[in-house]
Amino acid sequence: MRSFIHALPKVELHVHLVGSAGVGTVLELARRHPEAGVPTDRAELERFYTFRDFDHFLKVYWAVQSMLKGRADIHTLVVGLARELARQNVRYAEVTVTPHNHITDGMAGDELLAGLASGRAEAAALGVDLAWCFDIPGEKGLVAARETLTFALSERPDGLVSFGLAGPEAGIGRAQFAPFFDAARDAGLHSVPHAGETTGPETIWSAVRDLRAERIGHGTSCVEDPALVEHLVLKGIPLEVCPTSNVRTQQVASIETHPVRQMLDAGVVVTLNTDDPPFFGATLEGEYLAVAAALDLTPAQVARLAENAVLASFLPGSRKTALLEEIADVVA
Ligand code: ADE
Ligand code: ZN
């Protein structure tokens, strides 16, 4: 199963750029920016990077974020992610970038865009095509939403395909962001908010109805509402399921008890993703392997998950067809 999963050409639809920074990348950044106080010794950094709970996750996340000062840092981050994706035979990824956070931390918008562009070019040379999702950090409210929208639409960098919403969900209603998603969709960006990761099905309903979500980030709690599950199936709205992330943030007890089983049984379009891979000790291959083992899936069923990700992506039709053919060759 491990070599079968490796051979499948894969697509990752839910990975945060800052959350993708592995120890090697953070070591490089920490040595470049000693003033940030992040350990520059590998063993010490590995201890710092050993995720304990959600608060510790946020602490490390913000420490990485604080070292991103200019285009070289963004380039380092993007190339580090691309190398890791190439290693796992991941051919295409839609990567979530949060411009508001970088700009608030003092980075010029032009520096961010230059780092994304040069990193993306190097990724392509490694055989990994990257696309961007610019997302609103929900906890920063409507000012951040406006800034994210304005930045996305005025800069419109190559590879920008979607508009997202992340961060905590409790007390941060999705509906307040509707005007920003309307404008993003009118400009041709796809709607991919997080919903139902840390709150119930009503948040997913709101993402679908108010933000016209074309995919849902996580969507874990959908299984609590059969009418919602039916709606997701009927409309073919895929879920970006991140099983290990959900276990590590203690939203579900284990992969074995993750609602991915009910989602698949109900006919929901499930895709597997990593969210913030090194933080959670996750890899995309690992997610496929863990779900295959927990649900006792056949190779054909595993291949179907890889196909789902291709079909749910915002790749052009010709690229989807080519990847689906490659998957079929691996199955044959
Ligand atoms: N940003 C980075 N990781 C996240 C997560 N797991 N949930 C919401 N926002 C995030
Ligand atoms: Zn996420």
mmCIF file of C-alpha atoms and ligand atoms in Angstrom:
data_model
loop_
_atom_site.group_PDB
_atom_site.id
_atom_site.type_symbol
_atom_site.label_atom_id
_atom_site.label_comp_id
_atom_site.label_asym_id
_atom_site.label_seq_id
_atom_site.Cartn_x
_atom_site.Cartn_y
_atom_site.Cartn_z
ATOM 1 C CA MET A 1 0.000 0.000 0.000
ATOM 2 C CA ARG A 2 2.860 2.396 0.858
ATOM 3 C CA SER A 3 4.480 2.077 -2.563
ATOM 4 C CA PHE A 4 1.076 2.205 -4.288
ATOM 5 C CA ILE A 5 0.303 5.486 -2.497
ATOM 6 C CA HIS A 6 3.706 6.866 -3.424
ATOM 7 C CA ALA A 7 3.193 5.956 -7.077
ATOM 8 C CA LEU A 8 -0.139 7.788 -7.260
ATOM 9 C CA PRO A 9 0.340 11.303 -8.634
ATOM 10 C CA LYS A 10 -1.181 13.379 -5.856
ATOM 11 C CA VAL A 11 -2.819 16.746 -5.355
ATOM 12 C CA GLU A 12 -2.895 18.676 -2.058
ATOM 13 C CA LEU A 13 -5.757 21.144 -1.642
ATOM 14 C CA HIS A 14 -5.377 22.324 1.944
ATOM 15 C CA VAL A 15 -1.946 23.363 3.203
ATOM 16 C CA HIS A 16 -1.033 26.671 4.860
ATOM 17 C CA LEU A 17 2.253 28.206 3.679
ATOM 18 C CA VAL A 18 3.444 29.218 7.154
ATOM 19 C CA GLY A 19 2.220 25.889 8.528
ATOM 20 C CA SER A 20 4.267 24.005 5.937
ATOM 21 C CA ALA A 21 7.631 25.131 7.323
ATOM 22 C CA GLY A 22 9.677 22.085 8.239
ATOM 23 C CA VAL A 23 12.544 22.024 10.721
ATOM 24 C CA GLY A 24 15.163 22.465 7.963
ATOM 25 C CA THR A 25 13.406 25.549 6.607
ATOM 26 C CA VAL A 26 12.907 27.039 10.072
ATOM 27 C CA LEU A 27 16.573 26.413 10.877
ATOM 28 C CA GLU A 28 17.553 28.383 7.774
ATOM 29 C CA LEU A 29 15.177 31.215 8.719
ATOM 30 C CA ALA A 30 16.291 31.223 12.371
ATOM 31 C CA ARG A 31 19.957 31.555 11.361
ATOM 32 C CA ARG A 32 19.024 34.379 8.975
ATOM 33 C CA HIS A 33 17.014 36.161 11.698
ATOM 34 C CA PRO A 34 18.680 35.429 15.072
ATOM 35 C CA GLU A 35 16.835 38.400 16.616
ATOM 36 C CA ALA A 36 13.589 36.375 16.438
ATOM 37 C CA GLY A 37 14.829 34.150 19.278
ATOM 38 C CA VAL A 38 13.957 30.895 17.483
ATOM 39 C CA PRO A 39 16.470 28.095 18.256
ATOM 40 C CA THR A 40 19.305 27.870 15.717
ATOM 41 C CA ASP A 41 20.430 24.478 16.976
ATOM 42 C CA ARG A 42 18.690 21.543 15.280
ATOM 43 C CA ALA A 43 18.119 19.426 18.406
ATOM 44 C CA GLU A 44 16.759 22.401 20.324
ATOM 45 C CA LEU A 45 14.560 23.395 17.400
ATOM 46 C CA GLU A 46 13.194 19.868 17.121
ATOM 47 C CA ARG A 47 12.146 20.066 20.783
ATOM 48 C CA PHE A 48 10.541 23.491 20.220
ATOM 49 C CA TYR A 49 8.778 21.997 17.196
ATOM 50 C CA THR A 50 7.338 19.050 19.064
ATOM 51 C CA PHE A 51 3.698 19.974 19.156
ATOM 52 C CA ARG A 52 2.106 19.719 22.608
ATOM 53 C CA ASP A 53 -1.325 21.331 22.335
ATOM 54 C CA PHE A 54 -3.168 23.949 20.324
ATOM 55 C CA ASP A 55 -1.624 26.872 22.257
ATOM 56 C CA HIS A 56 1.849 25.527 21.623
ATOM 57 C CA PHE A 57 0.969 25.052 17.949
ATOM 58 C CA LEU A 58 -0.012 28.723 17.763
ATOM 59 C CA LYS A 59 3.177 29.789 19.560
ATOM 60 C CA VAL A 60 5.384 27.979 17.055
ATOM 61 C CA TYR A 61 3.226 29.176 14.150
ATOM 62 C CA TRP A 62 3.654 32.800 15.216
ATOM 63 C CA ALA A 63 7.381 32.331 15.804
ATOM 64 C CA VAL A 64 7.787 31.118 12.227
ATOM 65 C CA GLN A 65 5.553 33.929 10.997
ATOM 66 C CA SER A 66 7.694 36.523 12.834
ATOM 67 C CA MET A 67 10.819 35.497 10.889
ATOM 68 C CA LEU A 68 9.291 36.188 7.497
ATOM 69 C CA LYS A 69 10.662 39.604 6.649
ATOM 70 C CA GLY A 70 11.117 39.696 2.915
ATOM 71 C CA ARG A 71 11.075 37.962 -0.445
ATOM 72 C CA ALA A 72 14.012 35.651 0.393
ATOM 73 C CA ASP A 73 12.150 34.279 3.420
ATOM 74 C CA ILE A 74 8.969 33.609 1.458
ATOM 75 C CA HIS A 75 11.052 32.011 -1.304
ATOM 76 C CA THR A 76 12.741 29.734 1.256
ATOM 77 C CA LEU A 77 9.358 28.700 2.625
ATOM 78 C CA VAL A 78 7.800 27.988 -0.786
ATOM 79 C CA VAL A 79 10.803 26.006 -2.027
ATOM 80 C CA GLY A 80 10.947 24.025 1.225
ATOM 81 C CA LEU A 81 7.301 23.059 0.742
ATOM 82 C CA ALA A 82 7.830 22.208 -2.931
ATOM 83 C CA ARG A 83 10.800 19.918 -2.168
ATOM 84 C CA GLU A 84 8.714 18.046 0.372
ATOM 85 C CA LEU A 85 5.804 17.731 -2.081
ATOM 86 C CA ALA A 86 8.120 16.524 -4.855
ATOM 87 C CA ARG A 87 9.551 13.899 -2.496
ATOM 88 C CA GLN A 88 6.025 12.515 -2.032
ATOM 89 C CA ASN A 89 5.071 12.606 -5.715
ATOM 90 C CA VAL A 90 2.611 15.449 -5.136
ATOM 91 C CA ARG A 91 2.302 17.213 -8.476
ATOM 92 C CA TYR A 92 0.038 20.119 -7.660
ATOM 93 C CA ALA A 93 -0.919 21.999 -4.518
ATOM 94 C CA GLU A 94 -3.221 24.887 -3.684
ATOM 95 C CA VAL A 95 -1.364 26.697 -0.924
ATOM 96 C CA THR A 96 -3.055 29.069 1.518
ATOM 97 C CA VAL A 97 -1.282 32.380 2.029
ATOM 98 C CA THR A 98 -2.462 35.011 4.516
ATOM 99 C CA PRO A 99 -1.287 38.390 3.137
ATOM 100 C CA HIS A 100 -2.797 40.352 6.024
ATOM 101 C CA ASN A 101 -0.563 38.592 8.561
ATOM 102 C CA HIS A 102 2.626 39.146 6.565
ATOM 103 C CA ILE A 103 1.823 42.791 5.909
ATOM 104 C CA THR A 104 0.891 43.386 9.571
ATOM 105 C CA ASP A 105 4.236 41.845 10.533
ATOM 106 C CA GLY A 106 5.985 44.480 8.454
ATOM 107 C CA MET A 107 6.522 42.827 5.082
ATOM 108 C CA ALA A 108 5.869 44.933 1.983
ATOM 109 C CA GLY A 109 3.203 43.452 -0.295
ATOM 110 C CA ASP A 110 5.684 43.537 -3.198
ATOM 111 C CA GLU A 111 8.181 41.470 -1.235
ATOM 112 C CA LEU A 112 5.535 38.844 -0.498
ATOM 113 C CA LEU A 113 4.519 38.668 -4.154
ATOM 114 C CA ALA A 114 8.131 38.488 -5.365
ATOM 115 C CA GLY A 115 8.894 35.603 -2.993
ATOM 116 C CA LEU A 116 5.749 33.731 -4.028
ATOM 117 C CA ALA A 117 6.561 34.186 -7.731
ATOM 118 C CA SER A 118 10.212 33.115 -7.506
ATOM 119 C CA GLY A 119 9.347 30.201 -5.202
ATOM 120 C CA ARG A 120 6.599 29.087 -7.547
ATOM 121 C CA ALA A 121 8.975 29.135 -10.519
ATOM 122 C CA GLU A 122 11.504 26.982 -8.633
ATOM 123 C CA ALA A 123 8.707 24.618 -7.546
ATOM 124 C CA ALA A 124 7.648 24.174 -11.180
ATOM 125 C CA ALA A 125 11.238 23.232 -12.046
ATOM 126 C CA LEU A 126 10.987 20.541 -9.345
ATOM 127 C CA GLY A 127 7.839 19.184 -11.027
ATOM 128 C CA VAL A 128 5.382 20.683 -8.533
ATOM 129 C CA ASP A 129 2.827 23.211 -9.749
ATOM 130 C CA LEU A 130 1.628 25.581 -7.070
ATOM 131 C CA ALA A 131 -1.499 27.709 -6.950
ATOM 132 C CA TRP A 132 -2.433 30.214 -4.252
ATOM 133 C CA CYS A 133 -5.430 30.714 -2.023
ATOM 134 C CA PHE A 134 -5.349 34.133 -0.311
ATOM 135 C CA ASP A 135 -7.280 33.837 2.922
ATOM 136 C CA ILE A 136 -8.807 36.079 5.553
ATOM 137 C CA PRO A 137 -7.601 35.432 9.121
ATOM 138 C CA GLY A 138 -11.124 35.413 10.559
ATOM 139 C CA GLU A 139 -10.058 36.460 14.054
ATOM 140 C CA LYS A 140 -8.766 39.760 12.640
ATOM 141 C CA GLY A 141 -12.256 40.734 11.464
ATOM 142 C CA LEU A 142 -13.571 42.899 8.676
ATOM 143 C CA VAL A 143 -10.532 45.177 8.365
ATOM 144 C CA ALA A 144 -8.409 42.134 7.507
ATOM 145 C CA ALA A 145 -11.127 40.894 5.164
ATOM 146 C CA ARG A 146 -11.121 44.165 3.234
ATOM 147 C CA GLU A 147 -7.336 44.266 3.081
ATOM 148 C CA THR A 148 -7.144 40.647 1.856
ATOM 149 C CA LEU A 149 -9.736 41.267 -0.847
ATOM 150 C CA THR A 150 -8.122 44.496 -2.020
ATOM 151 C CA PHE A 151 -4.673 42.893 -2.110
ATOM 152 C CA ALA A 152 -5.954 39.837 -3.986
ATOM 153 C CA LEU A 153 -7.896 41.758 -6.609
ATOM 154 C CA SER A 154 -5.447 44.602 -7.155
ATOM 155 C CA GLU A 155 -2.358 42.379 -7.354
ATOM 156 C CA ARG A 156 -3.910 39.247 -8.859
ATOM 157 C CA PRO A 157 -0.610 37.311 -8.965
ATOM 158 C CA ASP A 158 -0.102 34.410 -11.344
ATOM 159 C CA GLY A 159 -1.439 31.241 -9.761
ATOM 160 C CA LEU A 160 -4.022 32.911 -7.508
ATOM 161 C CA VAL A 161 -7.123 30.739 -7.835
ATOM 162 C CA SER A 162 -9.149 31.079 -4.657
ATOM 163 C CA PHE A 163 -10.243 33.095 -1.655
ATOM 164 C CA GLY A 164 -10.409 31.592 1.838
ATOM 165 C CA LEU A 165 -11.227 32.168 5.473
ATOM 166 C CA ALA A 166 -9.347 30.496 8.348
ATOM 167 C CA GLY A 167 -8.564 30.878 12.030
ATOM 168 C CA PRO A 168 -10.872 30.119 14.941
ATOM 169 C CA GLU A 169 -14.569 29.656 14.151
ATOM 170 C CA ALA A 170 -16.370 30.069 17.484
ATOM 171 C CA GLY A 171 -17.948 33.517 17.699
ATOM 172 C CA ILE A 172 -16.664 34.444 14.229
ATOM 173 C CA GLY A 173 -19.732 34.019 12.025
ATOM 174 C CA ARG A 174 -19.066 33.249 8.385
ATOM 175 C CA ALA A 175 -21.943 35.452 7.149
ATOM 176 C CA GLN A 176 -20.193 38.731 8.027
ATOM 177 C CA PHE A 177 -17.628 37.928 5.317
ATOM 178 C CA ALA A 178 -20.244 37.448 2.574
ATOM 179 C CA PRO A 179 -19.657 40.792 0.774
ATOM 180 C CA PHE A 180 -15.936 40.026 0.470
ATOM 181 C CA PHE A 181 -16.557 36.550 -0.898
ATOM 182 C CA ASP A 182 -19.161 37.989 -3.320
ATOM 183 C CA ALA A 183 -16.577 40.402 -4.679
ATOM 184 C CA ALA A 184 -13.882 37.709 -4.877
ATOM 185 C CA ARG A 185 -16.219 35.362 -6.753
ATOM 186 C CA ASP A 186 -17.304 38.150 -9.105
ATOM 187 C CA ALA A 187 -13.608 38.583 -9.919
ATOM 188 C CA GLY A 188 -13.288 34.873 -10.752
ATOM 189 C CA LEU A 189 -11.749 33.539 -7.552
ATOM 190 C CA HIS A 190 -13.112 30.321 -6.086
ATOM 191 C CA SER A 191 -14.639 30.267 -2.595
ATOM 192 C CA VAL A 192 -12.900 27.873 -0.170
ATOM 193 C CA PRO A 193 -13.608 28.821 3.462
ATOM 194 C CA HIS A 194 -12.701 26.721 6.487
ATOM 195 C CA ALA A 195 -15.897 25.596 8.239
ATOM 196 C CA GLY A 196 -16.864 22.876 10.669
ATOM 197 C CA GLU A 197 -13.305 22.285 11.915
ATOM 198 C CA THR A 198 -13.915 23.559 15.446
ATOM 199 C CA THR A 199 -17.664 24.329 15.397
ATOM 200 C CA GLY A 200 -20.830 22.530 14.355
ATOM 201 C CA PRO A 201 -22.709 22.015 11.099
ATOM 202 C CA GLU A 202 -24.368 25.454 11.214
ATOM 203 C CA THR A 203 -20.979 26.987 10.311
ATOM 204 C CA ILE A 204 -20.799 24.734 7.243
ATOM 205 C CA TRP A 205 -24.342 25.700 6.250
ATOM 206 C CA SER A 206 -23.313 29.341 6.498
ATOM 207 C CA ALA A 207 -20.175 28.734 4.420
ATOM 208 C CA VAL A 208 -22.322 27.087 1.745
ATOM 209 C CA ARG A 209 -25.195 29.565 1.784
ATOM 210 C CA ASP A 210 -23.521 32.866 2.662
ATOM 211 C CA LEU A 211 -20.069 32.378 1.128
ATOM 212 C CA ARG A 212 -21.158 29.995 -1.676
ATOM 213 C CA ALA A 213 -18.322 27.654 -0.783
ATOM 214 C CA GLU A 214 -17.139 25.496 -3.684
ATOM 215 C CA ARG A 215 -15.132 23.360 -1.290
ATOM 216 C CA ILE A 216 -15.115 23.286 2.488
ATOM 217 C CA GLY A 217 -11.917 23.404 4.547
ATOM 218 C CA HIS A 218 -12.284 20.487 6.980
ATOM 219 C CA GLY A 219 -16.092 20.183 7.257
ATOM 220 C CA THR A 220 -15.571 17.622 10.023
ATOM 221 C CA SER A 221 -18.839 18.335 11.848
ATOM 222 C CA CYS A 222 -21.074 17.882 8.787
ATOM 223 C CA VAL A 223 -21.868 14.344 9.890
ATOM 224 C CA GLU A 224 -23.867 15.746 12.819
ATOM 225 C CA ASP A 225 -26.523 16.948 10.360
ATOM 226 C CA PRO A 226 -27.857 14.385 7.854
ATOM 227 C CA ALA A 227 -29.593 17.116 5.824
ATOM 228 C CA LEU A 228 -26.253 18.890 5.427
ATOM 229 C CA VAL A 229 -24.513 15.678 4.369
ATOM 230 C CA GLU A 230 -27.269 15.144 1.800
ATOM 231 C CA HIS A 231 -26.818 18.701 0.546
ATOM 232 C CA LEU A 232 -23.038 18.282 0.178
ATOM 233 C CA VAL A 233 -23.572 15.046 -1.747
ATOM 234 C CA LEU A 234 -26.315 16.503 -3.955
ATOM 235 C CA LYS A 235 -24.326 19.620 -4.819
ATOM 236 C CA GLY A 236 -21.034 17.724 -5.083
ATOM 237 C CA ILE A 237 -19.289 20.098 -2.686
ATOM 238 C CA PRO A 238 -15.962 18.449 -1.776
ATOM 239 C CA LEU A 239 -14.481 18.468 1.717
ATOM 240 C CA GLU A 240 -10.798 19.139 2.349
ATOM 241 C CA VAL A 241 -10.452 16.610 5.144
ATOM 242 C CA CYS A 242 -7.282 16.843 7.280
ATOM 243 C CA PRO A 243 -7.449 13.768 9.540
ATOM 244 C CA THR A 244 -4.140 14.039 11.438
ATOM 245 C CA SER A 245 -4.640 17.770 11.989
ATOM 246 C CA ASN A 246 -8.061 17.056 13.514
ATOM 247 C CA VAL A 247 -6.562 14.436 15.834
ATOM 248 C CA ARG A 248 -3.625 16.635 16.872
ATOM 249 C CA THR A 249 -5.863 19.643 17.596
ATOM 250 C CA GLN A 250 -8.094 17.274 19.566
ATOM 251 C CA GLN A 251 -11.201 17.787 17.452
ATOM 252 C CA VAL A 252 -11.476 14.019 16.993
ATOM 253 C CA ALA A 253 -10.106 11.218 19.155
ATOM 254 C CA SER A 254 -8.357 9.130 16.494
ATOM 255 C CA ILE A 255 -8.154 8.434 12.775
ATOM 256 C CA GLU A 256 -10.212 5.286 13.441
ATOM 257 C CA THR A 257 -13.084 7.352 14.842
ATOM 258 C CA HIS A 258 -12.717 10.247 12.394
ATOM 259 C CA PRO A 259 -16.007 10.999 10.583
ATOM 260 C CA VAL A 260 -14.229 10.466 7.250
ATOM 261 C CA ARG A 261 -15.760 6.995 7.402
ATOM 262 C CA GLN A 262 -19.348 8.308 7.558
ATOM 263 C CA MET A 263 -18.537 10.940 4.929
ATOM 264 C CA LEU A 264 -17.366 8.275 2.479
ATOM 265 C CA ASP A 265 -20.265 5.962 3.297
ATOM 266 C CA ALA A 266 -22.704 8.804 2.574
ATOM 267 C CA GLY A 267 -21.088 9.563 -0.790
ATOM 268 C CA VAL A 268 -19.491 12.897 0.134
ATOM 269 C CA VAL A 269 -16.581 13.906 -2.113
ATOM 270 C CA VAL A 270 -13.667 13.486 0.321
ATOM 271 C CA THR A 271 -10.158 14.761 -0.361
ATOM 272 C CA LEU A 272 -7.231 14.117 2.000
ATOM 273 C CA ASN A 273 -4.935 16.941 3.068
ATOM 274 C CA THR A 274 -2.325 17.922 5.664
ATOM 275 C CA ASP A 275 -3.184 21.503 6.845
ATOM 276 C CA ASP A 276 0.091 22.348 8.686
ATOM 277 C CA PRO A 277 2.138 19.194 8.030
ATOM 278 C CA PRO A 278 5.348 19.468 10.129
ATOM 279 C CA PHE A 279 3.409 20.951 13.049
ATOM 280 C CA PHE A 280 1.205 17.885 13.167
ATOM 281 C CA GLY A 281 3.818 15.351 12.066
ATOM 282 C CA ALA A 282 1.736 14.819 8.931
ATOM 283 C CA THR A 283 2.611 14.079 5.321
ATOM 284 C CA LEU A 284 0.143 13.653 2.487
ATOM 285 C CA GLU A 285 1.328 10.086 1.921
ATOM 286 C CA GLY A 286 0.867 9.497 5.641
ATOM 287 C CA GLU A 287 -2.737 10.744 5.508
ATOM 288 C CA TYR A 288 -3.537 8.328 2.670
ATOM 289 C CA LEU A 289 -1.833 5.481 4.488
ATOM 290 C CA ALA A 290 -3.533 6.176 7.826
ATOM 291 C CA VAL A 291 -7.007 6.445 6.312
ATOM 292 C CA ALA A 292 -6.442 3.359 4.145
ATOM 293 C CA ALA A 293 -5.418 1.368 7.236
ATOM 294 C CA ALA A 294 -8.157 2.727 9.527
ATOM 295 C CA LEU A 295 -10.913 2.115 6.984
ATOM 296 C CA ASP A 296 -9.382 -1.005 5.440
ATOM 297 C CA LEU A 297 -9.591 0.520 1.966
ATOM 298 C CA THR A 298 -8.733 -1.320 -1.231
ATOM 299 C CA PRO A 299 -6.170 0.194 -3.635
ATOM 300 C CA ALA A 300 -9.069 1.184 -5.923
ATOM 301 C CA GLN A 301 -10.725 3.060 -3.056
ATOM 302 C CA VAL A 302 -7.446 4.823 -2.233
ATOM 303 C CA ALA A 303 -7.026 5.772 -5.877
ATOM 304 C CA ARG A 304 -10.544 7.218 -5.786
ATOM 305 C CA LEU A 305 -9.416 9.612 -3.029
ATOM 306 C CA ALA A 306 -6.542 10.763 -5.241
ATOM 307 C CA GLU A 307 -8.978 11.211 -8.146
ATOM 308 C CA ASN A 308 -11.323 13.215 -5.928
ATOM 309 C CA ALA A 309 -8.530 15.675 -5.188
ATOM 310 C CA VAL A 310 -7.742 16.084 -8.887
ATOM 311 C CA LEU A 311 -11.416 16.638 -9.723
ATOM 312 C CA ALA A 312 -11.971 19.021 -6.792
ATOM 313 C CA SER A 313 -8.909 21.096 -7.702
ATOM 314 C CA PHE A 314 -8.985 24.301 -9.711
ATOM 315 C CA LEU A 315 -6.647 22.899 -12.346
ATOM 316 C CA PRO A 316 -7.622 23.363 -15.986
ATOM 317 C CA GLY A 317 -9.533 20.444 -17.510
ATOM 318 C CA SER A 318 -6.609 19.221 -19.616
ATOM 319 C CA ARG A 319 -4.343 18.912 -16.545
ATOM 320 C CA LYS A 320 -7.071 17.056 -14.666
ATOM 321 C CA THR A 321 -7.472 14.599 -17.519
ATOM 322 C CA ALA A 322 -3.728 13.966 -17.695
ATOM 323 C CA LEU A 323 -3.472 13.329 -13.935
ATOM 324 C CA LEU A 324 -6.538 11.047 -13.963
ATOM 325 C CA GLU A 325 -4.936 9.034 -16.760
ATOM 326 C CA GLU A 326 -1.745 8.710 -14.733
ATOM 327 C CA ILE A 327 -3.726 7.510 -11.731
ATOM 328 C CA ALA A 328 -5.510 4.946 -13.918
ATOM 329 C CA ASP A 329 -2.109 3.695 -15.121
ATOM 330 C CA VAL A 330 -0.971 3.175 -11.538
ATOM 331 C CA VAL A 331 -4.167 1.271 -10.692
ATOM 332 C CA ALA A 332 -3.970 -0.922 -13.816
HETATM 333 N N1 ADE B 1 -4.479 28.343 10.075
HETATM 334 C C1 ADE B 1 -3.470 27.481 10.083
HETATM 335 N N2 ADE B 1 -3.881 26.274 10.503
HETATM 336 C C2 ADE B 1 -5.198 26.393 10.776
HETATM 337 C C3 ADE B 1 -6.191 25.504 11.243
HETATM 338 N N3 ADE B 1 -5.913 24.232 11.524
HETATM 339 N N4 ADE B 1 -7.431 25.985 11.405
HETATM 340 C C4 ADE B 1 -7.708 27.249 11.124
HETATM 341 N N5 ADE B 1 -6.816 28.126 10.689
HETATM 342 C C5 ADE B 1 -5.569 27.712 10.513
HETATM 343 ZN ZN ZN B 2 -6.463 24.916 7.491
#
